[in-house]
mmCIF file with all atom_site columns, C-alpha atoms in Angstrom:
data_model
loop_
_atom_site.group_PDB
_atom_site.id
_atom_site.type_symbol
_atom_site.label_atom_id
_atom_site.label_alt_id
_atom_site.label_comp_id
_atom_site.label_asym_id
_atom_site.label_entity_id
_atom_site.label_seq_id
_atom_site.pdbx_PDB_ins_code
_atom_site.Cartn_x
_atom_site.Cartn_y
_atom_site.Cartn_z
_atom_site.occupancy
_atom_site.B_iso_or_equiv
_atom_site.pdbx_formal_charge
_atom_site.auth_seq_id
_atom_site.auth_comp_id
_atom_site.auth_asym_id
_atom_site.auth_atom_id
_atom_site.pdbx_PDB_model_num
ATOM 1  C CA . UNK A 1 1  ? 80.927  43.847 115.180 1.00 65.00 ? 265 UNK A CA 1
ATOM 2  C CA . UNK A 1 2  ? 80.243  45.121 111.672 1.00 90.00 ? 266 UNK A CA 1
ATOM 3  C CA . UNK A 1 3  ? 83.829  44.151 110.583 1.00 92.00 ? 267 UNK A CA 1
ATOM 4  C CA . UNK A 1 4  ? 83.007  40.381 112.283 1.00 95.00 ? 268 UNK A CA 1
ATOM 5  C CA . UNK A 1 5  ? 79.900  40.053 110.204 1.00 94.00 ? 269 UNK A CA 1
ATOM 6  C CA . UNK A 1 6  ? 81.540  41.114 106.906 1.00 92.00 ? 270 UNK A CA 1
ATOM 7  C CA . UNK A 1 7  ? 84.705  38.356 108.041 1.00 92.00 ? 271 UNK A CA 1
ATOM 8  C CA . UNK A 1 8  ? 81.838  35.813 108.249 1.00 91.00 ? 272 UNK A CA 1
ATOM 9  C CA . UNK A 1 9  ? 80.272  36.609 105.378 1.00 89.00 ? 273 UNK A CA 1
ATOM 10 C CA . UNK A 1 10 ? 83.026  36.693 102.991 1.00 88.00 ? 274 UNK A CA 1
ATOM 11 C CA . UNK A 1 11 ? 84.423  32.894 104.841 1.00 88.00 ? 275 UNK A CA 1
ATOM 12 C CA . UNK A 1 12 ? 81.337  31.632 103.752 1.00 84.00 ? 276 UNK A CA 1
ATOM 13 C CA . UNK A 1 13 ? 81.271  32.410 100.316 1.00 81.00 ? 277 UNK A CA 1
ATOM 14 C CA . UNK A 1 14 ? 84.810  32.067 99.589  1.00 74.00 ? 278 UNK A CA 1
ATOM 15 C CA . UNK A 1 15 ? 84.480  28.096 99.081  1.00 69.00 ? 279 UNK A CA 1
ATOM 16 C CA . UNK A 1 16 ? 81.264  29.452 96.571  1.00 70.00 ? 280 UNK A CA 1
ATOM 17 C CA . UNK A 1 17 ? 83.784  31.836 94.309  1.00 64.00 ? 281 UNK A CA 1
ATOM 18 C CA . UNK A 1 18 ? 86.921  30.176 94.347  1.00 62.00 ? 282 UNK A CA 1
ATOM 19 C CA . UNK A 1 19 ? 88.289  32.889 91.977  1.00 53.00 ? 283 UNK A CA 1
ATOM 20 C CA . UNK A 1 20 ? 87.461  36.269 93.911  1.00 61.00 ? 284 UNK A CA 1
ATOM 21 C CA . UNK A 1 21 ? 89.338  36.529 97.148  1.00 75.00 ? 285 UNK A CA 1
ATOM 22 C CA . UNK A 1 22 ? 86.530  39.223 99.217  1.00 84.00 ? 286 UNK A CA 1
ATOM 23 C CA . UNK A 1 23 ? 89.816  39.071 102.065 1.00 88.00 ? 287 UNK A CA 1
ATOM 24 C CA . UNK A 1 24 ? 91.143  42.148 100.586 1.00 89.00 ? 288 UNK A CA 1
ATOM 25 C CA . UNK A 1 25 ? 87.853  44.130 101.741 1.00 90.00 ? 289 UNK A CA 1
ATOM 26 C CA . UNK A 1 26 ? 88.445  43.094 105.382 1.00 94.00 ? 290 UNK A CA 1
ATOM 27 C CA . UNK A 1 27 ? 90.168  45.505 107.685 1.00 95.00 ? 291 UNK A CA 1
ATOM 28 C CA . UNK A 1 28 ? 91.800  43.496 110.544 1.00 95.00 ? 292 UNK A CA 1
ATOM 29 C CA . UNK A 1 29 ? 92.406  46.163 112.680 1.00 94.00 ? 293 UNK A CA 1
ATOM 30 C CA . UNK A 1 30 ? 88.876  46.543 113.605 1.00 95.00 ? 294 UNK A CA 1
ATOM 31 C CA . UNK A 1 31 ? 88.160  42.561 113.985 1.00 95.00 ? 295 UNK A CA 1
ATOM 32 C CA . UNK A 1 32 ? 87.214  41.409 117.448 1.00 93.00 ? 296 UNK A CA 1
ATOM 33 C CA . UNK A 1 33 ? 89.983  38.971 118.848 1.00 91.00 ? 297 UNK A CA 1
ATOM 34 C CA . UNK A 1 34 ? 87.427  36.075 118.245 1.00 93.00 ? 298 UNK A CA 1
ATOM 35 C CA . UNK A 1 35 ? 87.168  36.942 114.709 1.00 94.00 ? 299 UNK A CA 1
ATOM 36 C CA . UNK A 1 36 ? 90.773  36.671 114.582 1.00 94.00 ? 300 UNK A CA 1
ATOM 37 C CA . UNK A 1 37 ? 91.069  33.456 115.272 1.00 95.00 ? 301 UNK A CA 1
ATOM 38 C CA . UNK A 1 38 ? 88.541  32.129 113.765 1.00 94.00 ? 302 UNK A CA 1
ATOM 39 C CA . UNK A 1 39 ? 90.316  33.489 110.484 1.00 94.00 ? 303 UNK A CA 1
ATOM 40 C CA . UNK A 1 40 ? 93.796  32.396 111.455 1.00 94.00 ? 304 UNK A CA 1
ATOM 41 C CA . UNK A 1 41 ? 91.331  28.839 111.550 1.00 94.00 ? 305 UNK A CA 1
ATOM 42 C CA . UNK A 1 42 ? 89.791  28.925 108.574 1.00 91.00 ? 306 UNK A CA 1
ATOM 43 C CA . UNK A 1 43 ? 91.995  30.670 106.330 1.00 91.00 ? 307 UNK A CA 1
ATOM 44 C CA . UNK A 1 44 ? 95.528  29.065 104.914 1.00 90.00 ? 308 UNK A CA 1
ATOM 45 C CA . UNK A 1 45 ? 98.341  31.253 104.151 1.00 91.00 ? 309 UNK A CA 1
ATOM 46 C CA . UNK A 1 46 ? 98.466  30.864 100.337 1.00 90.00 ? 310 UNK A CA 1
ATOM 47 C CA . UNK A 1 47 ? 95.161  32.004 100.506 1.00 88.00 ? 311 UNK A CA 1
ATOM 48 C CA . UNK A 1 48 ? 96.503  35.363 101.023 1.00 91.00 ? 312 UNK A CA 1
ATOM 49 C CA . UNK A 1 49 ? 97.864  37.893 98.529  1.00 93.00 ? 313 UNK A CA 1
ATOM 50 C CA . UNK A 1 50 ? 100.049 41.337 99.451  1.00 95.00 ? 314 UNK A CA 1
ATOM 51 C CA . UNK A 1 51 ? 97.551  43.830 99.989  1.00 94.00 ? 315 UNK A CA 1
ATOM 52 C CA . UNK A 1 52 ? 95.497  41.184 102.561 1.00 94.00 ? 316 UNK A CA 1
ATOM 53 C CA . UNK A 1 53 ? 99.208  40.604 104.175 1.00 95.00 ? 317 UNK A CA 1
ATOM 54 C CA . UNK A 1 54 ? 99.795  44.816 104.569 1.00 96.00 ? 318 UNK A CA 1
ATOM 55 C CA . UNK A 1 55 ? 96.099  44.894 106.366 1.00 95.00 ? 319 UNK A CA 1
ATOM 56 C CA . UNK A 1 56 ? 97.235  41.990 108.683 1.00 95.00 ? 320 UNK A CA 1
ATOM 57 C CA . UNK A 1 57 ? 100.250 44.141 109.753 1.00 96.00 ? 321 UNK A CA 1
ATOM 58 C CA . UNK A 1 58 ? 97.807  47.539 110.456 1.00 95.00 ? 322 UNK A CA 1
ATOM 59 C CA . UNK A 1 59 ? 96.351  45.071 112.938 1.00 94.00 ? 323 UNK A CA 1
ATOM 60 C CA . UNK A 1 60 ? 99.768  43.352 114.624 1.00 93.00 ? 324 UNK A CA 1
ATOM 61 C CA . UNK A 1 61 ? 100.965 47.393 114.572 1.00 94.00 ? 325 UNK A CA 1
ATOM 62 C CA . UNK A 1 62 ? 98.037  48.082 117.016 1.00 91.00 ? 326 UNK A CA 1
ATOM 63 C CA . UNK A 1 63 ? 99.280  47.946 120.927 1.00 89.00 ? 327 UNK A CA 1
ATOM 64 C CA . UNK A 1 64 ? 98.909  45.103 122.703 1.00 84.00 ? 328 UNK A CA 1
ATOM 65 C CA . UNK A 1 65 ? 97.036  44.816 126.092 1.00 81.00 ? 329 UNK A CA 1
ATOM 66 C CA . UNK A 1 66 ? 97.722  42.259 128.344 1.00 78.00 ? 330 UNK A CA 1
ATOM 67 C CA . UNK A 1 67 ? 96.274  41.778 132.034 1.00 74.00 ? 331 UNK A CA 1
ATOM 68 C CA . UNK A 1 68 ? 98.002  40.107 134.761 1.00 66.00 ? 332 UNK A CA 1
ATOM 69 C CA . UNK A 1 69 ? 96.567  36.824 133.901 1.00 69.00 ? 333 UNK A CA 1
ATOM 70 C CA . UNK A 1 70 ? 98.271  36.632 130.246 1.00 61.00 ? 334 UNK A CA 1
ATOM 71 C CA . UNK A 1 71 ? 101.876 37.416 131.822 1.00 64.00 ? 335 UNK A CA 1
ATOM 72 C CA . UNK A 1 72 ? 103.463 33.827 133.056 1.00 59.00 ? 336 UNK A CA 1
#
């Protein structure tokens, strides 16, 4: 939840300072899935640099749960 709040935060006042990208303090891996998309949403991928691309990949490196519902 912490990590969600600090996502939020930083979304917000990214359009107030266009210069500073506050992505490269976020650590994916502990976003909720929610928060995920909502910054797969709101965030373009010029946007982000190399070190916000190498915390992405911590988070797709994490194992994936699926329940019976998600498998077609």
């Amino acid at each position: 939840e912490n990590e969600d709040s600090l996502l939020d935060i930083f979304l917000r006042r990214r359009s107030e300072n266009n210069d500073e990208n506050f992505l490269e303090f976020i650590e994916f891996q502990f976003l909720s899935e929610n928060e995920i998309q909502y910054f797969l949403n709101e965030v373009k991928f010029n946007e982000i640099n190399e070190q916000i691309w190498s915390k992405i990949v911590k988070r797709l490196e994490l194992p994936v749960k699926l329940n019976s519902n998600d498998i077609g």
